[in-house]
């Protein structure tokens, strides 16, 4: 809020108290009190004294009528009844400590909250039912596609659904009566606030009543000014954005939506609406000036702030609390038609049908999204999500192509992998005896890992290094070009400098009990808690989040214990000499079985903890009490992402950077708590295990989400229709058809973002181990767009349209992931793969002075990378191996770079190890600095807003200001002309008698 607006807000409350002290009671006046708002055009300096005097004079002139209007609102006085606070889990503050709510947030009747000195009983008690205004009851007129009241003139902007208490079965009479009176008080206050209601009983279930809500022209204009909604001034004559692929229209035309079916929207110059400048706006038809999405948004704003009850001098309000408590069963705006066929009403735009046909239908899977129609029908918040998802999917196409190319490079060259050939060679790998990997495990030949080594050649190749560097640059290009695309959408959708001041959440306003001094305005204002109370809430919420993160880490430790114990058991049970499991063990080794089952169990634990933490995160955020809905969603976003980051990625980080890194050597093994031997990598290495983990989590997550998003809503709707129809085919109205659809919920879009950001993390953080991750993400996203479109148009009720300028907190989260991805991929290549040790051997240890070959080669790498251990040096607890019946071995090999037995520094790290460590650290530093330098250079070179878009924004702003200024001059000229004529007339009347 601007400084002047806040100052006037407090001034206006003071005037309200003064007027109410003198106004008395009386009948309701039709004149409504509109709070002053910012004016369109440039920010002009205001004289606060002159402005306040003008407003004081204007207000005092209408104070009597305003009081008459406000005192007619009806509230239930429930002080003498037992009430279990069934209207939600948010307690309100006593009226003596209630905030002086600004009238622009709670106009007309809702300003009752400021009347602390007045007795609540003056607004009606349980016995004062004669004060209730109730909606008109009408029978269904038999028109299933109608979007209007029975008179065919008033449009339905919102629908409220409740179950008639008199026809409920097996319920308490007293509770039903309380709910009925709360609902009557609420509906009465809706009518007093200017809304028009019409009630109709259900066609399929006579217990249900549908209350249709219509906002008249005056109400729409008043709240459009309060909410600072931008509306058209005149048609825009600026050129539209041209495609960068204009020379390829013959190709792109196939991908575009047919403009003869979905016609482009007319562009307008816009400005925040003001009633005193109504003539400046492009009002050709009052019925279409406010489109259905804007009308629904205004009505929902009103519904969220109307009160219905006072208890212990505490007032409760809002449709959300009424729905949560069961007084209403649903509240939603209407879809405009059936998705499968157009409406019979010729005036219906059939936007839902067009969206299903050209966007959600499988045959349109190759077409671009009709973003302008999505934004018009569902609002900018949903439109920006689908724009981001579509752009992300387009950019994934490039990453998928490069990833497949790198994968094919490794696949084609897998047979040329020298170190893999040595592993598979019976004369080399077959004669290398490896040390047991557990206390009762047998000795084993290296060549049993032949297949694993061949698979590892595909992923652990030079192509993987190239792809990791490429993805570090790709993610920067994606984020920078998305900022430019987002700026274009802000211009096209008229959200540049979104000046709509977001209103406080009703839950926040209800808790404003403490008075503080605003540092900017130096005025008193109400806040929900003191600085000390805020610190306590922050500490408690942070502690709760940390507790759940530690719980996830504990589950990861549990998975590690499972891996160790299961590997021990399988190694014992799968002994080839006793059970004859050679054919099985050839394809299902103890390591592979342990890895797969642990990944599956980890996935199940992830899903269970995810469902639990969703509810916990919402409870924690509700306790924090953010001021606005944007603040609420940003706070919830950070909590959910931190949890999901640890939940989904912890196992991958463990496998990549911890597993097998701290195991010691056979003569000096590392044990947990002196009992559990630390887990080692698969004989083929941890990189292949990380690839398996990523495949299972990404694939399982995609399948699970599709089941949740497709099957569950479809089955619920099918079951609901079956139960409601009960075998009879009846014509049902549009509002009843929509009622039987599923509720999307206010956080439904949040979960869609969260799903994609988690996938974005898998694609970028661990892509060095799985080059096919972008391809899987691309296929999933192509289906995800259409699945989301299908469920929104066919399975869910229409959401309340909301404004949004960008994707919010998800943008900095993606930037943080992009920075972290460079580090993780560099460390995967350095510490998880064997690329650096192979390069060190090739360039330094294959030739003198360390090697014996005359030229650089990979021959002998396997023998050089495995250290020797003397079996006689086993510790007592691991010395005996009663299950190895393949002869007596004096030495065995293990994966490490240590000096052999008999060396002056036996079993200590050799010179090869220190060369490898130095090379790894140098690789990480060089790779990070190169990629970060290029990333920051790209970010600097590519501006967030293109020059053409900047020019269009400035040009439109200039023309809008010029238009408003010219209209203002015309009004001033006209007013001066009328004033001059009046003065001349007065002077003439005075002078004429003297002359005569």
PDB file of N, CA and C in Angstrom, residues 612-684:
ATOM      1  N   UNK A 612       2.006 -37.088   4.589  1.00  0.00           N
ATOM      2  CA  UNK A 612       1.901 -36.611   5.968  1.00  0.00           C
ATOM      3  C   UNK A 612       2.395 -35.171   6.077  1.00  0.00           C
ATOM      4  N   UNK A 613       3.538 -34.898   5.449  1.00  0.00           N
ATOM      5  CA  UNK A 613       4.145 -33.578   5.616  1.00  0.00           C
ATOM      6  C   UNK A 613       3.331 -32.483   4.926  1.00  0.00           C
ATOM      7  N   UNK A 614       2.589 -32.826   3.896  1.00  0.00           N
ATOM      8  CA  UNK A 614       1.736 -31.817   3.254  1.00  0.00           C
ATOM      9  C   UNK A 614       0.795 -31.199   4.273  1.00  0.00           C
ATOM     10  N   UNK A 615       0.175 -32.050   5.077  1.00  0.00           N
ATOM     11  CA  UNK A 615      -0.748 -31.540   6.102  1.00  0.00           C
ATOM     12  C   UNK A 615       0.012 -30.779   7.186  1.00  0.00           C
ATOM     13  N   UNK A 616       1.185 -31.300   7.564  1.00  0.00           N
ATOM     14  CA  UNK A 616       1.974 -30.630   8.607  1.00  0.00           C
ATOM     15  C   UNK A 616       2.440 -29.257   8.136  1.00  0.00           C
ATOM     16  N   UNK A 617       2.894 -29.167   6.876  1.00  0.00           N
ATOM     17  CA  UNK A 617       3.372 -27.883   6.352  1.00  0.00           C
ATOM     18  C   UNK A 617       2.250 -26.849   6.312  1.00  0.00           C
ATOM     19  N   UNK A 618       1.056 -27.284   5.954  1.00  0.00           N
ATOM     20  CA  UNK A 618      -0.089 -26.355   5.932  1.00  0.00           C
ATOM     21  C   UNK A 618      -0.409 -25.877   7.344  1.00  0.00           C
ATOM     22  N   UNK A 619      -0.348 -26.791   8.315  1.00  0.00           N
ATOM     23  CA  UNK A 619      -0.604 -26.391   9.707  1.00  0.00           C
ATOM     24  C   UNK A 619       0.444 -25.395  10.192  1.00  0.00           C
ATOM     25  N   UNK A 620       1.706 -25.639   9.848  1.00  0.00           N
ATOM     26  CA  UNK A 620       2.768 -24.724  10.280  1.00  0.00           C
ATOM     27  C   UNK A 620       2.582 -23.357   9.640  1.00  0.00           C
ATOM     28  N   UNK A 621       2.246 -23.325   8.349  1.00  0.00           N
ATOM     29  CA  UNK A 621       2.054 -22.047   7.660  1.00  0.00           C
ATOM     30  C   UNK A 621       0.835 -21.308   8.198  1.00  0.00           C
ATOM     31  N   UNK A 622      -0.237 -22.032   8.506  1.00  0.00           N
ATOM     32  CA  UNK A 622      -1.400 -21.392   9.125  1.00  0.00           C
ATOM     33  C   UNK A 622      -1.028 -20.780  10.467  1.00  0.00           C
ATOM     34  N   UNK A 623      -0.171 -21.449  11.209  1.00  0.00           N
ATOM     35  CA  UNK A 623       0.257 -20.917  12.500  1.00  0.00           C
ATOM     36  C   UNK A 623       1.105 -19.665  12.323  1.00  0.00           C
ATOM     37  N   UNK A 624       1.894 -19.598  11.257  1.00  0.00           N
ATOM     38  CA  UNK A 624       2.707 -18.406  10.981  1.00  0.00           C
ATOM     39  C   UNK A 624       1.839 -17.189  10.695  1.00  0.00           C
ATOM     40  N   UNK A 625       0.678 -17.395  10.094  1.00  0.00           N
ATOM     41  CA  UNK A 625      -0.283 -16.343   9.791  1.00  0.00           C
ATOM     42  C   UNK A 625       0.283 -15.299   8.831  1.00  0.00           C
ATOM     43  N   UNK A 626       0.631 -15.685   7.594  1.00  0.00           N
ATOM     44  CA  UNK A 626       1.096 -14.686   6.613  1.00  0.00           C
ATOM     45  C   UNK A 626      -0.012 -13.691   6.286  1.00  0.00           C
ATOM     46  N   UNK A 627       0.391 -12.514   5.853  1.00  0.00           N
ATOM     47  CA  UNK A 627      -0.565 -11.420   5.659  1.00  0.00           C
ATOM     48  C   UNK A 627      -1.437 -11.614   4.415  1.00  0.00           C
ATOM     49  N   UNK A 628      -0.813 -11.905   3.274  1.00  0.00           N
ATOM     50  CA  UNK A 628      -1.551 -12.021   2.018  1.00  0.00           C
ATOM     51  C   UNK A 628      -1.473 -13.451   1.509  1.00  0.00           C
ATOM     52  N   UNK A 629      -2.302 -13.744   0.515  1.00  0.00           N
ATOM     53  CA  UNK A 629      -2.292 -15.079  -0.072  1.00  0.00           C
ATOM     54  C   UNK A 629      -0.960 -15.374  -0.756  1.00  0.00           C
ATOM     55  N   UNK A 630      -0.354 -14.364  -1.365  1.00  0.00           N
ATOM     56  CA  UNK A 630       0.971 -14.567  -1.977  1.00  0.00           C
ATOM     57  C   UNK A 630       2.016 -14.899  -0.928  1.00  0.00           C
ATOM     58  N   UNK A 631       1.997 -14.173   0.192  1.00  0.00           N
ATOM     59  CA  UNK A 631       2.928 -14.484   1.283  1.00  0.00           C
ATOM     60  C   UNK A 631       2.684 -15.893   1.809  1.00  0.00           C
ATOM     61  N   UNK A 632       1.430 -16.266   1.893  1.00  0.00           N
ATOM     62  CA  UNK A 632       1.082 -17.611   2.381  1.00  0.00           C
ATOM     63  C   UNK A 632       1.649 -18.683   1.453  1.00  0.00           C
ATOM     64  N   UNK A 633       1.442 -18.505   0.154  1.00  0.00           N
ATOM     65  CA  UNK A 633       1.910 -19.509  -0.794  1.00  0.00           C
ATOM     66  C   UNK A 633       3.439 -19.546  -0.869  1.00  0.00           C
ATOM     67  N   UNK A 634       4.086 -18.382  -0.767  1.00  0.00           N
ATOM     68  CA  UNK A 634       5.552 -18.370  -0.784  1.00  0.00           C
ATOM     69  C   UNK A 634       6.129 -19.066   0.445  1.00  0.00           C
ATOM     70  N   UNK A 635       5.532 -18.824   1.608  1.00  0.00           N
ATOM     71  CA  UNK A 635       6.003 -19.488   2.823  1.00  0.00           C
ATOM     72  C   UNK A 635       5.790 -20.994   2.736  1.00  0.00           C
ATOM     73  N   UNK A 636       4.621 -21.402   2.276  1.00  0.00           N
ATOM     74  CA  UNK A 636       4.350 -22.831   2.127  1.00  0.00           C
ATOM     75  C   UNK A 636       5.262 -23.448   1.072  1.00  0.00           C
ATOM     76  N   UNK A 637       5.549 -22.688   0.022  1.00  0.00           N
ATOM     77  CA  UNK A 637       6.426 -23.183  -1.042  1.00  0.00           C
ATOM     78  C   UNK A 637       7.810 -23.524  -0.496  1.00  0.00           C
ATOM     79  N   UNK A 638       8.379 -22.635   0.289  1.00  0.00           N
ATOM     80  CA  UNK A 638       9.718 -22.885   0.822  1.00  0.00           C
ATOM     81  C   UNK A 638       9.733 -24.083   1.752  1.00  0.00           C
ATOM     82  N   UNK A 639       8.719 -24.216   2.611  1.00  0.00           N
ATOM     83  CA  UNK A 639       8.675 -25.367   3.524  1.00  0.00           C
ATOM     84  C   UNK A 639       8.536 -26.672   2.755  1.00  0.00           C
ATOM     85  N   UNK A 640       7.607 -26.700   1.817  1.00  0.00           N
ATOM     86  CA  UNK A 640       7.370 -27.934   1.069  1.00  0.00           C
ATOM     87  C   UNK A 640       8.579 -28.291   0.227  1.00  0.00           C
ATOM     88  N   UNK A 641       9.224 -27.299  -0.356  1.00  0.00           N
ATOM     89  CA  UNK A 641      10.366 -27.629  -1.196  1.00  0.00           C
ATOM     90  C   UNK A 641      11.545 -28.131  -0.363  1.00  0.00           C
ATOM     91  N   UNK A 642      11.791 -27.504   0.790  1.00  0.00           N
ATOM     92  CA  UNK A 642      12.869 -27.999   1.651  1.00  0.00           C
ATOM     93  C   UNK A 642      12.623 -29.451   2.040  1.00  0.00           C
ATOM     94  N   UNK A 643      11.380 -29.747   2.404  1.00  0.00           N
ATOM     95  CA  UNK A 643      11.053 -31.119   2.777  1.00  0.00           C
ATOM     96  C   UNK A 643      11.215 -32.057   1.586  1.00  0.00           C
ATOM     97  N   UNK A 644      10.659 -31.659   0.450  1.00  0.00           N
ATOM     98  CA  UNK A 644      10.715 -32.523  -0.727  1.00  0.00           C
ATOM     99  C   UNK A 644      12.148 -32.674  -1.217  1.00  0.00           C
ATOM    100  N   UNK A 645      12.942 -31.628  -1.078  1.00  0.00           N
ATOM    101  CA  UNK A 645      14.340 -31.711  -1.492  1.00  0.00           C
ATOM    102  C   UNK A 645      15.058 -32.813  -0.716  1.00  0.00           C
ATOM    103  N   UNK A 646      14.884 -32.802   0.607  1.00  0.00           N
ATOM    104  CA  UNK A 646      15.516 -33.835   1.425  1.00  0.00           C
ATOM    105  C   UNK A 646      14.863 -35.187   1.178  1.00  0.00           C
ATOM    106  N   UNK A 647      13.542 -35.194   1.020  1.00  0.00           N
ATOM    107  CA  UNK A 647      12.801 -36.447   0.869  1.00  0.00           C
ATOM    108  C   UNK A 647      13.183 -37.181  -0.407  1.00  0.00           C
ATOM    109  N   UNK A 648      13.219 -36.455  -1.517  1.00  0.00           N
ATOM    110  CA  UNK A 648      13.474 -37.098  -2.806  1.00  0.00           C
ATOM    111  C   UNK A 648      14.962 -37.265  -3.101  1.00  0.00           C
ATOM    112  N   UNK A 649      15.779 -36.304  -2.664  1.00  0.00           N
ATOM    113  CA  UNK A 649      17.163 -36.290  -3.115  1.00  0.00           C
ATOM    114  C   UNK A 649      18.145 -36.887  -2.107  1.00  0.00           C
ATOM    115  N   UNK A 650      17.721 -37.132  -0.875  1.00  0.00           N
ATOM    116  CA  UNK A 650      18.670 -37.598   0.144  1.00  0.00           C
ATOM    117  C   UNK A 650      19.287 -38.930  -0.235  1.00  0.00           C
ATOM    118  N   UNK A 651      18.478 -39.865  -0.717  1.00  0.00           N
ATOM    119  CA  UNK A 651      19.027 -41.174  -1.087  1.00  0.00           C
ATOM    120  C   UNK A 651      20.000 -41.046  -2.250  1.00  0.00           C
ATOM    121  N   UNK A 652      19.704 -40.143  -3.180  1.00  0.00           N
ATOM    122  CA  UNK A 652      20.606 -39.950  -4.323  1.00  0.00           C
ATOM    123  C   UNK A 652      21.924 -39.328  -3.869  1.00  0.00           C
ATOM    124  N   UNK A 653      21.854 -38.360  -2.960  1.00  0.00           N
ATOM    125  CA  UNK A 653      23.089 -37.769  -2.434  1.00  0.00           C
ATOM    126  C   UNK A 653      23.909 -38.806  -1.672  1.00  0.00           C
ATOM    127  N   UNK A 654      23.231 -39.689  -0.942  1.00  0.00           N
ATOM    128  CA  UNK A 654      23.954 -40.715  -0.190  1.00  0.00           C
ATOM    129  C   UNK A 654      24.704 -41.656  -1.135  1.00  0.00           C
ATOM    130  N   UNK A 655      24.006 -42.129  -2.161  1.00  0.00           N
ATOM    131  CA  UNK A 655      24.648 -43.062  -3.094  1.00  0.00           C
ATOM    132  C   UNK A 655      25.778 -42.374  -3.847  1.00  0.00           C
ATOM    133  N   UNK A 656      25.567 -41.122  -4.227  1.00  0.00           N
ATOM    134  CA  UNK A 656      26.554 -40.435  -5.061  1.00  0.00           C
ATOM    135  C   UNK A 656      27.804 -40.035  -4.288  1.00  0.00           C
ATOM    136  N   UNK A 657      27.651 -39.599  -3.038  1.00  0.00           N
ATOM    137  CA  UNK A 657      28.778 -38.964  -2.368  1.00  0.00           C
ATOM    138  C   UNK A 657      29.223 -39.624  -1.062  1.00  0.00           C
ATOM    139  N   UNK A 658      28.462 -40.582  -0.552  1.00  0.00           N
ATOM    140  CA  UNK A 658      28.826 -41.163   0.739  1.00  0.00           C
ATOM    141  C   UNK A 658      29.006 -42.682   0.688  1.00  0.00           C
ATOM    142  N   UNK A 659      28.180 -43.343  -0.087  1.00  0.00           N
ATOM    143  CA  UNK A 659      28.242 -44.802  -0.090  1.00  0.00           C
ATOM    144  C   UNK A 659      29.580 -45.271  -0.652  1.00  0.00           C
ATOM    145  N   UNK A 660      30.225 -46.184   0.079  1.00  0.00           N
ATOM    146  CA  UNK A 660      31.475 -46.769  -0.376  1.00  0.00           C
ATOM    147  C   UNK A 660      32.683 -45.864  -0.252  1.00  0.00           C
ATOM    148  N   UNK A 661      32.506 -44.668   0.293  1.00  0.00           N
ATOM    149  CA  UNK A 661      33.633 -43.730   0.389  1.00  0.00           C
ATOM    150  C   UNK A 661      34.391 -43.847   1.703  1.00  0.00           C
ATOM    151  N   UNK A 662      33.777 -44.432   2.725  1.00  0.00           N
ATOM    152  CA  UNK A 662      34.401 -44.490   4.048  1.00  0.00           C
ATOM    153  C   UNK A 662      34.313 -45.910   4.605  1.00  0.00           C
ATOM    154  N   UNK A 663      34.838 -46.876   3.855  1.00  0.00           N
ATOM    155  CA  UNK A 663      34.745 -48.283   4.265  1.00  0.00           C
ATOM    156  C   UNK A 663      36.059 -48.809   4.810  1.00  0.00           C
ATOM    157  N   UNK A 664      37.149 -48.057   4.692  1.00  0.00           N
ATOM    158  CA  UNK A 664      38.450 -48.547   5.125  1.00  0.00           C
ATOM    159  C   UNK A 664      39.003 -49.571   4.143  1.00  0.00           C
ATOM    160  N   UNK A 665      39.774 -50.535   4.650  1.00  0.00           N
ATOM    161  CA  UNK A 665      40.266 -51.623   3.800  1.00  0.00           C
ATOM    162  C   UNK A 665      40.124 -52.927   4.570  1.00  0.00           C
ATOM    163  N   UNK A 666      40.233 -54.070   3.905  1.00  0.00           N
ATOM    164  CA  UNK A 666      39.923 -55.349   4.563  1.00  0.00           C
ATOM    165  C   UNK A 666      40.613 -55.555   5.899  1.00  0.00           C
ATOM    166  N   UNK A 667      41.784 -55.048   6.092  1.00  0.00           N
ATOM    167  CA  UNK A 667      42.457 -55.231   7.372  1.00  0.00           C
ATOM    168  C   UNK A 667      42.025 -54.253   8.442  1.00  0.00           C
ATOM    169  N   UNK A 668      41.334 -53.206   8.042  1.00  0.00           N
ATOM    170  CA  UNK A 668      40.925 -52.164   8.997  1.00  0.00           C
ATOM    171  C   UNK A 668      39.607 -51.566   8.529  1.00  0.00           C
ATOM    172  N   UNK A 669      38.533 -52.348   8.645  1.00  0.00           N
ATOM    173  CA  UNK A 669      37.223 -51.941   8.157  1.00  0.00           C
ATOM    174  C   UNK A 669      36.576 -50.943   9.112  1.00  0.00           C
ATOM    175  N   UNK A 670      35.661 -50.142   8.573  1.00  0.00           N
ATOM    176  CA  UNK A 670      34.926 -49.149   9.358  1.00  0.00           C
ATOM    177  C   UNK A 670      33.577 -49.747   9.732  1.00  0.00           C
ATOM    178  N   UNK A 671      33.263 -49.743  11.029  1.00  0.00           N
ATOM    179  CA  UNK A 671      32.005 -50.291  11.524  1.00  0.00           C
ATOM    180  C   UNK A 671      31.186 -49.188  12.191  1.00  0.00           C
ATOM    181  N   UNK A 672      29.867 -49.250  11.982  1.00  0.00           N
ATOM    182  CA  UNK A 672      28.941 -48.356  12.670  1.00  0.00           C
ATOM    183  C   UNK A 672      28.701 -48.882  14.081  1.00  0.00           C
ATOM    184  N   UNK A 673      28.933 -48.030  15.070  1.00  0.00           N
ATOM    185  CA  UNK A 673      28.701 -48.381  16.462  1.00  0.00           C
ATOM    186  C   UNK A 673      29.440 -49.662  16.846  1.00  0.00           C
ATOM    187  N   UNK A 674      30.538 -49.922  16.127  1.00  0.00           N
ATOM    188  CA  UNK A 674      31.323 -51.101  16.410  1.00  0.00           C
ATOM    189  C   UNK A 674      30.662 -52.401  16.028  1.00  0.00           C
ATOM    190  N   UNK A 675      29.548 -52.349  15.259  1.00  0.00           N
ATOM    191  CA  UNK A 675      28.797 -53.569  14.959  1.00  0.00           C
ATOM    192  C   UNK A 675      28.495 -53.727  13.488  1.00  0.00           C
ATOM    193  N   UNK A 676      28.022 -52.642  12.836  1.00  0.00           N
ATOM    194  CA  UNK A 676      27.570 -52.728  11.453  1.00  0.00           C
ATOM    195  C   UNK A 676      28.670 -52.245  10.516  1.00  0.00           C
ATOM    196  N   UNK A 677      29.029 -53.105   9.597  1.00  0.00           N
ATOM    197  CA  UNK A 677      30.055 -52.758   8.627  1.00  0.00           C
ATOM    198  C   UNK A 677      29.511 -51.760   7.623  1.00  0.00           C
ATOM    199  N   UNK A 678      30.290 -50.746   7.344  1.00  0.00           N
ATOM    200  CA  UNK A 678      29.842 -49.705   6.419  1.00  0.00           C
ATOM    201  C   UNK A 678      29.589 -50.295   5.035  1.00  0.00           C
ATOM    202  N   UNK A 679      28.590 -49.739   4.366  1.00  0.00           N
ATOM    203  CA  UNK A 679      28.146 -50.294   3.083  1.00  0.00           C
ATOM    204  C   UNK A 679      29.114 -49.925   1.963  1.00  0.00           C
ATOM    205  N   UNK A 680      29.376 -50.903   1.114  1.00  0.00           N
ATOM    206  CA  UNK A 680      30.245 -50.684  -0.035  1.00  0.00           C
ATOM    207  C   UNK A 680      29.414 -50.549  -1.300  1.00  0.00           C
ATOM    208  N   UNK A 681      30.025 -49.975  -2.333  1.00  0.00           N
ATOM    209  CA  UNK A 681      29.363 -49.854  -3.627  1.00  0.00           C
ATOM    210  C   UNK A 681      29.256 -51.221  -4.296  1.00  0.00           C
ATOM    211  N   UNK A 682      28.388 -51.286  -5.272  1.00  0.00           N
ATOM    212  CA  UNK A 682      28.300 -52.474  -6.112  1.00  0.00           C
ATOM    213  C   UNK A 682      29.667 -52.690  -6.775  1.00  0.00           C
ATOM    214  N   UNK A 683      30.052 -53.970  -7.050  1.00  0.00           N
ATOM    215  CA  UNK A 683      31.341 -54.200  -7.713  1.00  0.00           C
ATOM    216  C   UNK A 683      31.525 -53.391  -8.985  1.00  0.00           C
ATOM    217  N   UNK A 684      30.406 -53.030  -9.655  1.00  0.00           N
ATOM    218  CA  UNK A 684      30.510 -52.213 -10.854  1.00  0.00           C
ATOM    219  C   UNK A 684      30.649 -50.732 -10.570  1.00  0.00           C
TER     220      UNK A 684
END
